[in-house]
């Protein structure tokens, strides 16, 4: 049975699109049941609506960066009502805390544009260029209450070239992200299937 995904994003939504493309290409047995964004202008909402996926704005009660508990409780309920079984953060820029994590224990994933534990936090690709490293990449991991600290599921590496700007490096990382995220979801879903067949 296709696993039901809830997606949270704040920006363009290219990772959500990659998940959707993998579903349409039957490379991923999943269904996106709800897309939520804290940014009413985020293109991820438009992409979702174009694909006839319910898409809604999260009311963060006027907080610019904080994710208030009340808002997290509300979306936890919305995601449950939509039937979501696995939550995928796809460029979501607020820190998730207990209300959501407790509702979906070990079922919240994130994609981060660095080889964690290196460069957690914002604009990781820029941090990599500024640090002068020769290798960068992306990581899919389980979300815990820390910032980009949960157990790692999968990583992909890309070279950092001497002529790279933050933007060219981010573009190279994003190309890998679009492959890595659907693959990592597949890997996690396969573990659920193994567990349930053993029960
Ligand atoms: C992606 O590169 C993702 O890894 C990053 O934001 C971008 C969103 O792009 N996420 C983070 O930095 C989270 N800390 P998208 O909206 O096109 O998927």
PDB file of C-alpha atoms and ligand atoms in Angstrom:
ATOM      1  CA  UNK A   1       0.000   0.000   0.000  1.00  0.00           C
ATOM      2  CA  UNK A   2       1.258   3.448  -0.898  1.00  0.00           C
ATOM      3  CA  UNK A   3       2.557   5.273   2.161  1.00  0.00           C
ATOM      4  CA  UNK A   4       0.859   8.592   2.810  1.00  0.00           C
ATOM      5  CA  UNK A   5       3.236  11.547   3.015  1.00  0.00           C
ATOM      6  CA  UNK A   6       2.767  14.977   4.560  1.00  0.00           C
ATOM      7  CA  UNK A   7       5.226  17.586   3.262  1.00  0.00           C
ATOM      8  CA  UNK A   8       6.365  20.788   4.975  1.00  0.00           C
ATOM      9  CA  UNK A   9       8.271  23.429   3.014  1.00  0.00           C
ATOM     10  CA  UNK A  10       9.057  27.121   3.063  1.00  0.00           C
ATOM     11  CA  UNK A  11      10.412  27.735  -0.429  1.00  0.00           C
ATOM     12  CA  UNK A  12      10.476  26.627  -4.035  1.00  0.00           C
ATOM     13  CA  UNK A  13       9.532  23.022  -3.368  1.00  0.00           C
ATOM     14  CA  UNK A  14      11.883  21.412  -5.870  1.00  0.00           C
ATOM     15  CA  UNK A  15      12.416  18.522  -3.440  1.00  0.00           C
ATOM     16  CA  UNK A  16       8.679  18.019  -3.120  1.00  0.00           C
ATOM     17  CA  UNK A  17       8.535  18.028  -6.923  1.00  0.00           C
ATOM     18  CA  UNK A  18      11.245  15.357  -7.063  1.00  0.00           C
ATOM     19  CA  UNK A  19       9.218  13.188  -4.653  1.00  0.00           C
ATOM     20  CA  UNK A  20       6.128  13.734  -6.768  1.00  0.00           C
ATOM     21  CA  UNK A  21       8.008  12.892  -9.981  1.00  0.00           C
ATOM     22  CA  UNK A  22       9.338   9.690  -8.402  1.00  0.00           C
ATOM     23  CA  UNK A  23       5.772   8.726  -7.418  1.00  0.00           C
ATOM     24  CA  UNK A  24       4.501   9.431 -10.933  1.00  0.00           C
ATOM     25  CA  UNK A  25       7.359   7.412 -12.424  1.00  0.00           C
ATOM     26  CA  UNK A  26       6.354   4.539 -10.058  1.00  0.00           C
ATOM     27  CA  UNK A  27       9.809   4.635  -8.468  1.00  0.00           C
ATOM     28  CA  UNK A  28       8.252   5.437  -5.107  1.00  0.00           C
ATOM     29  CA  UNK A  29       5.083   3.815  -3.772  1.00  0.00           C
ATOM     30  CA  UNK A  30       3.687   6.838  -1.966  1.00  0.00           C
ATOM     31  CA  UNK A  31       1.000   9.484  -2.038  1.00  0.00           C
ATOM     32  CA  UNK A  32       1.376  13.098  -0.934  1.00  0.00           C
ATOM     33  CA  UNK A  33      -1.766  13.824   1.081  1.00  0.00           C
ATOM     34  CA  UNK A  34      -1.050  17.337   2.374  1.00  0.00           C
ATOM     35  CA  UNK A  35       1.492  20.112   1.755  1.00  0.00           C
ATOM     36  CA  UNK A  36       1.924  22.815   4.405  1.00  0.00           C
ATOM     37  CA  UNK A  37       4.002  25.974   4.287  1.00  0.00           C
ATOM     38  CA  UNK A  38       4.760  28.715   6.803  1.00  0.00           C
ATOM     39  CA  UNK A  39       5.280  31.081   3.856  1.00  0.00           C
ATOM     40  CA  UNK A  40       2.092  32.070   2.020  1.00  0.00           C
ATOM     41  CA  UNK A  41       4.131  33.050  -1.068  1.00  0.00           C
ATOM     42  CA  UNK A  42       6.152  29.842  -1.253  1.00  0.00           C
ATOM     43  CA  UNK A  43       6.138  28.243  -4.688  1.00  0.00           C
ATOM     44  CA  UNK A  44       5.800  24.821  -3.034  1.00  0.00           C
ATOM     45  CA  UNK A  45       2.116  25.655  -2.435  1.00  0.00           C
ATOM     46  CA  UNK A  46       1.564  26.428  -6.110  1.00  0.00           C
ATOM     47  CA  UNK A  47       3.356  23.270  -7.219  1.00  0.00           C
ATOM     48  CA  UNK A  48       1.128  21.232  -4.892  1.00  0.00           C
ATOM     49  CA  UNK A  49      -2.081  22.870  -6.096  1.00  0.00           C
ATOM     50  CA  UNK A  50      -1.061  22.303  -9.736  1.00  0.00           C
ATOM     51  CA  UNK A  51      -0.780  18.619  -8.869  1.00  0.00           C
ATOM     52  CA  UNK A  52      -4.189  18.700  -7.128  1.00  0.00           C
ATOM     53  CA  UNK A  53      -2.662  18.095  -3.727  1.00  0.00           C
ATOM     54  CA  UNK A  54      -4.271  19.897  -0.755  1.00  0.00           C
ATOM     55  CA  UNK A  55      -1.950  22.753   0.226  1.00  0.00           C
ATOM     56  CA  UNK A  56      -2.347  25.111   3.167  1.00  0.00           C
ATOM     57  CA  UNK A  57      -0.542  27.927   4.930  1.00  0.00           C
ATOM     58  CA  UNK A  58       0.576  27.394   8.539  1.00  0.00           C
ATOM     59  CA  UNK A  59      -0.493  30.171  10.885  1.00  0.00           C
ATOM     60  CA  UNK A  60       2.645  30.949  12.918  1.00  0.00           C
ATOM     61  CA  UNK A  61       0.817  33.620  14.922  1.00  0.00           C
ATOM     62  CA  UNK A  62       3.034  36.465  13.730  1.00  0.00           C
ATOM     63  CA  UNK A  63       6.347  34.859  14.726  1.00  0.00           C
ATOM     64  CA  UNK A  64       8.981  35.395  12.034  1.00  0.00           C
ATOM     65  CA  UNK A  65      11.224  32.397  12.764  1.00  0.00           C
ATOM     66  CA  UNK A  66       9.768  30.609  15.821  1.00  0.00           C
ATOM     67  CA  UNK A  67       7.362  27.714  15.339  1.00  0.00           C
ATOM     68  CA  UNK A  68       4.924  28.216  18.224  1.00  0.00           C
ATOM     69  CA  UNK A  69       3.653  25.145  20.048  1.00  0.00           C
ATOM     70  CA  UNK A  70       0.049  26.050  19.223  1.00  0.00           C
ATOM     71  CA  UNK A  71       0.867  26.002  15.490  1.00  0.00           C
ATOM     72  CA  UNK A  72       2.683  22.677  15.794  1.00  0.00           C
ATOM     73  CA  UNK A  73      -0.266  21.132  17.634  1.00  0.00           C
ATOM     74  CA  UNK A  74      -2.598  22.403  14.945  1.00  0.00           C
ATOM     75  CA  UNK A  75      -0.608  21.014  12.014  1.00  0.00           C
ATOM     76  CA  UNK A  76      -0.058  17.703  13.839  1.00  0.00           C
ATOM     77  CA  UNK A  77      -3.832  17.376  13.906  1.00  0.00           C
ATOM     78  CA  UNK A  78      -4.212  18.448  10.266  1.00  0.00           C
ATOM     79  CA  UNK A  79      -1.601  15.909   9.166  1.00  0.00           C
ATOM     80  CA  UNK A  80      -3.259  13.138  11.195  1.00  0.00           C
ATOM     81  CA  UNK A  81      -6.667  13.999   9.752  1.00  0.00           C
ATOM     82  CA  UNK A  82      -5.189  13.879   6.232  1.00  0.00           C
ATOM     83  CA  UNK A  83      -3.959  10.362   7.027  1.00  0.00           C
ATOM     84  CA  UNK A  84      -0.249  11.206   6.799  1.00  0.00           C
ATOM     85  CA  UNK A  85       1.995   8.359   7.982  1.00  0.00           C
ATOM     86  CA  UNK A  86       5.396   9.912   7.285  1.00  0.00           C
ATOM     87  CA  UNK A  87       6.304  13.610   7.401  1.00  0.00           C
ATOM     88  CA  UNK A  88       8.963  14.948   5.023  1.00  0.00           C
ATOM     89  CA  UNK A  89      10.517  18.343   5.630  1.00  0.00           C
ATOM     90  CA  UNK A  90      11.505  19.724   2.237  1.00  0.00           C
ATOM     91  CA  UNK A  91      13.186  23.086   2.681  1.00  0.00           C
ATOM     92  CA  UNK A  92      11.219  23.831   5.858  1.00  0.00           C
ATOM     93  CA  UNK A  93      12.952  26.583   7.779  1.00  0.00           C
ATOM     94  CA  UNK A  94      11.509  26.368  11.292  1.00  0.00           C
ATOM     95  CA  UNK A  95      12.603  24.079  14.121  1.00  0.00           C
ATOM     96  CA  UNK A  96      10.217  21.225  14.795  1.00  0.00           C
ATOM     97  CA  UNK A  97       9.578  20.388  18.431  1.00  0.00           C
ATOM     98  CA  UNK A  98       7.709  17.923  20.620  1.00  0.00           C
ATOM     99  CA  UNK A  99       4.082  18.398  19.574  1.00  0.00           C
ATOM    100  CA  UNK A 100       4.817  17.267  16.041  1.00  0.00           C
ATOM    101  CA  UNK A 101       7.574  14.791  16.958  1.00  0.00           C
ATOM    102  CA  UNK A 102       5.365  13.133  19.588  1.00  0.00           C
ATOM    103  CA  UNK A 103       2.519  12.761  17.099  1.00  0.00           C
ATOM    104  CA  UNK A 104       4.791  11.101  14.528  1.00  0.00           C
ATOM    105  CA  UNK A 105       7.530   9.360  16.555  1.00  0.00           C
ATOM    106  CA  UNK A 106      10.494   8.387  14.310  1.00  0.00           C
ATOM    107  CA  UNK A 107       8.398   9.413  11.343  1.00  0.00           C
ATOM    108  CA  UNK A 108       9.691  12.894  10.517  1.00  0.00           C
ATOM    109  CA  UNK A 109      12.443  13.148   7.896  1.00  0.00           C
ATOM    110  CA  UNK A 110      14.467  16.128   6.710  1.00  0.00           C
ATOM    111  CA  UNK A 111      16.796  16.859   3.827  1.00  0.00           C
ATOM    112  CA  UNK A 112      19.727  19.118   4.606  1.00  0.00           C
ATOM    113  CA  UNK A 113      22.182  20.555   2.052  1.00  0.00           C
ATOM    114  CA  UNK A 114      25.426  19.442   3.720  1.00  0.00           C
ATOM    115  CA  UNK A 115      27.254  16.318   4.780  1.00  0.00           C
ATOM    116  CA  UNK A 116      25.985  16.406   8.363  1.00  0.00           C
ATOM    117  CA  UNK A 117      27.260  16.758  11.034  1.00  0.00           C
ATOM    118  CA  UNK A 118      29.149  19.423   9.042  1.00  0.00           C
ATOM    119  CA  UNK A 119      27.386  22.752   8.525  1.00  0.00           C
ATOM    120  CA  UNK A 120      24.025  22.470  10.283  1.00  0.00           C
ATOM    121  CA  UNK A 121      21.714  25.472  10.146  1.00  0.00           C
ATOM    122  CA  UNK A 122      20.998  28.023   7.475  1.00  0.00           C
ATOM    123  CA  UNK A 123      22.582  28.298   3.993  1.00  0.00           C
ATOM    124  CA  UNK A 124      24.797  25.247   4.501  1.00  0.00           C
ATOM    125  CA  UNK A 125      26.105  25.468   0.915  1.00  0.00           C
ATOM    126  CA  UNK A 126      27.427  28.973   1.634  1.00  0.00           C
ATOM    127  CA  UNK A 127      29.003  27.761   4.871  1.00  0.00           C
ATOM    128  CA  UNK A 128      30.805  25.066   2.824  1.00  0.00           C
ATOM    129  CA  UNK A 129      32.148  27.577   0.267  1.00  0.00           C
ATOM    130  CA  UNK A 130      33.283  29.936   3.034  1.00  0.00           C
ATOM    131  CA  UNK A 131      35.020  27.107   4.906  1.00  0.00           C
ATOM    132  CA  UNK A 132      36.992  26.175   1.772  1.00  0.00           C
ATOM    133  CA  UNK A 133      36.145  22.440   1.937  1.00  0.00           C
ATOM    134  CA  UNK A 134      36.735  20.279  -1.147  1.00  0.00           C
ATOM    135  CA  UNK A 135      33.646  18.131  -0.702  1.00  0.00           C
ATOM    136  CA  UNK A 136      30.029  18.984   0.097  1.00  0.00           C
ATOM    137  CA  UNK A 137      26.716  17.182  -0.334  1.00  0.00           C
ATOM    138  CA  UNK A 138      23.351  16.493   1.211  1.00  0.00           C
ATOM    139  CA  UNK A 139      21.881  14.364   3.981  1.00  0.00           C
ATOM    140  CA  UNK A 140      18.494  12.824   4.671  1.00  0.00           C
ATOM    141  CA  UNK A 141      18.005  12.225   8.389  1.00  0.00           C
ATOM    142  CA  UNK A 142      15.373  11.583  11.021  1.00  0.00           C
ATOM    143  CA  UNK A 143      14.334  14.755  12.802  1.00  0.00           C
ATOM    144  CA  UNK A 144      14.834  15.083  16.530  1.00  0.00           C
ATOM    145  CA  UNK A 145      14.425  18.182  18.701  1.00  0.00           C
ATOM    146  CA  UNK A 146      17.909  19.474  17.804  1.00  0.00           C
ATOM    147  CA  UNK A 147      18.972  21.448  14.775  1.00  0.00           C
ATOM    148  CA  UNK A 148      19.872  18.982  11.983  1.00  0.00           C
ATOM    149  CA  UNK A 149      21.040  16.416  14.547  1.00  0.00           C
ATOM    150  CA  UNK A 150      18.872  13.293  14.112  1.00  0.00           C
ATOM    151  CA  UNK A 151      20.107   9.871  12.916  1.00  0.00           C
ATOM    152  CA  UNK A 152      21.382   9.888   9.330  1.00  0.00           C
ATOM    153  CA  UNK A 153      19.578   7.770   6.727  1.00  0.00           C
ATOM    154  CA  UNK A 154      21.499   8.586   3.531  1.00  0.00           C
ATOM    155  CA  UNK A 155      24.054  11.018   2.140  1.00  0.00           C
ATOM    156  CA  UNK A 156      25.320  12.024  -1.296  1.00  0.00           C
ATOM    157  CA  UNK A 157      28.592  13.825  -1.963  1.00  0.00           C
ATOM    158  CA  UNK A 158      29.481  16.443  -4.547  1.00  0.00           C
ATOM    159  CA  UNK A 159      32.843  18.102  -5.237  1.00  0.00           C
ATOM    160  CA  UNK A 160      33.395  21.769  -4.406  1.00  0.00           C
ATOM    161  CA  UNK A 161      35.213  23.367  -7.344  1.00  0.00           C
ATOM    162  CA  UNK A 162      37.632  26.293  -6.943  1.00  0.00           C
ATOM    163  CA  UNK A 163      35.420  28.515  -9.111  1.00  0.00           C
ATOM    164  CA  UNK A 164      32.233  27.693  -7.161  1.00  0.00           C
ATOM    165  CA  UNK A 165      30.032  30.403  -5.747  1.00  0.00           C
ATOM    166  CA  UNK A 166      27.446  29.604  -3.086  1.00  0.00           C
ATOM    167  CA  UNK A 167      24.826  29.462  -5.863  1.00  0.00           C
ATOM    168  CA  UNK A 168      26.692  27.086  -8.216  1.00  0.00           C
ATOM    169  CA  UNK A 169      27.443  24.755  -5.318  1.00  0.00           C
ATOM    170  CA  UNK A 170      23.827  24.817  -4.143  1.00  0.00           C
ATOM    171  CA  UNK A 171      22.646  23.940  -7.667  1.00  0.00           C
ATOM    172  CA  UNK A 172      25.008  20.911  -7.736  1.00  0.00           C
ATOM    173  CA  UNK A 173      23.839  19.811  -4.281  1.00  0.00           C
ATOM    174  CA  UNK A 174      20.168  20.205  -5.224  1.00  0.00           C
ATOM    175  CA  UNK A 175      20.594  17.901  -8.211  1.00  0.00           C
ATOM    176  CA  UNK A 176      21.756  15.200  -5.784  1.00  0.00           C
ATOM    177  CA  UNK A 177      18.986  16.024  -3.313  1.00  0.00           C
ATOM    178  CA  UNK A 178      16.350  15.296  -5.941  1.00  0.00           C
ATOM    179  CA  UNK A 179      17.674  11.747  -6.316  1.00  0.00           C
ATOM    180  CA  UNK A 180      18.568  11.174  -2.672  1.00  0.00           C
ATOM    181  CA  UNK A 181      15.261  12.130  -1.030  1.00  0.00           C
ATOM    182  CA  UNK A 182      12.968   9.740  -2.955  1.00  0.00           C
ATOM    183  CA  UNK A 183      15.597   6.977  -2.560  1.00  0.00           C
ATOM    184  CA  UNK A 184      15.839   7.573   1.197  1.00  0.00           C
ATOM    185  CA  UNK A 185      12.038   7.518   1.572  1.00  0.00           C
ATOM    186  CA  UNK A 186      11.996   4.193  -0.280  1.00  0.00           C
ATOM    187  CA  UNK A 187      14.646   2.855   2.076  1.00  0.00           C
ATOM    188  CA  UNK A 188      12.664   3.874   5.171  1.00  0.00           C
ATOM    189  CA  UNK A 189       9.359   2.577   3.824  1.00  0.00           C
ATOM    190  CA  UNK A 190      11.021  -0.788   3.112  1.00  0.00           C
ATOM    191  CA  UNK A 191      12.008  -1.033   6.803  1.00  0.00           C
ATOM    192  CA  UNK A 192       8.359  -0.448   7.835  1.00  0.00           C
ATOM    193  CA  UNK A 193       7.231  -3.211   5.472  1.00  0.00           C
ATOM    194  CA  UNK A 194       9.821  -5.634   6.864  1.00  0.00           C
ATOM    195  CA  UNK A 195       8.790  -4.818  10.440  1.00  0.00           C
ATOM    196  CA  UNK A 196       5.063  -5.230   9.782  1.00  0.00           C
ATOM    197  CA  UNK A 197       5.555  -8.558   7.948  1.00  0.00           C
ATOM    198  CA  UNK A 198       7.411  -9.849  11.023  1.00  0.00           C
ATOM    199  CA  UNK A 199       4.589  -8.919  13.389  1.00  0.00           C
TER     200      UNK A 199
HETATM  201  C1  LIG B   1      17.099  22.529  -0.152  1.00  0.00           C
HETATM  202  O1  LIG B   1      18.409  22.672  -0.643  1.00  0.00           O
HETATM  203  C2  LIG B   1      17.118  21.934   1.233  1.00  0.00           C
HETATM  204  O2  LIG B   1      18.139  21.006   1.428  1.00  0.00           O
HETATM  205  C3  LIG B   1      17.347  23.159   2.073  1.00  0.00           C
HETATM  206  O3  LIG B   1      16.537  24.143   1.474  1.00  0.00           O
HETATM  207  C4  LIG B   1      16.453  23.885   0.082  1.00  0.00           C
HETATM  208  C5  LIG B   1      14.974  23.884  -0.300  1.00  0.00           C
HETATM  209  O4  LIG B   1      14.817  23.781  -1.674  1.00  0.00           O
HETATM  210  N1  LIG B   1      16.960  22.908   3.421  1.00  0.00           N
HETATM  211  C6  LIG B   1      17.583  23.444   4.464  1.00  0.00           C
HETATM  212  O5  LIG B   1      18.500  24.229   4.369  1.00  0.00           O
HETATM  213  C7  LIG B   1      17.022  23.006   5.814  1.00  0.00           C
HETATM  214  N2  LIG B   1      17.921  23.327   6.877  1.00  0.00           N
HETATM  215  P1  LIG B   1      13.406  23.361  -2.300  1.00  0.00           P
HETATM  216  O6  LIG B   1      12.358  24.255  -1.649  1.00  0.00           O
HETATM  217  O7  LIG B   1      13.572  23.683  -3.760  1.00  0.00           O
HETATM  218  O8  LIG B   1      13.171  21.910  -2.031  1.00  0.00           O
END
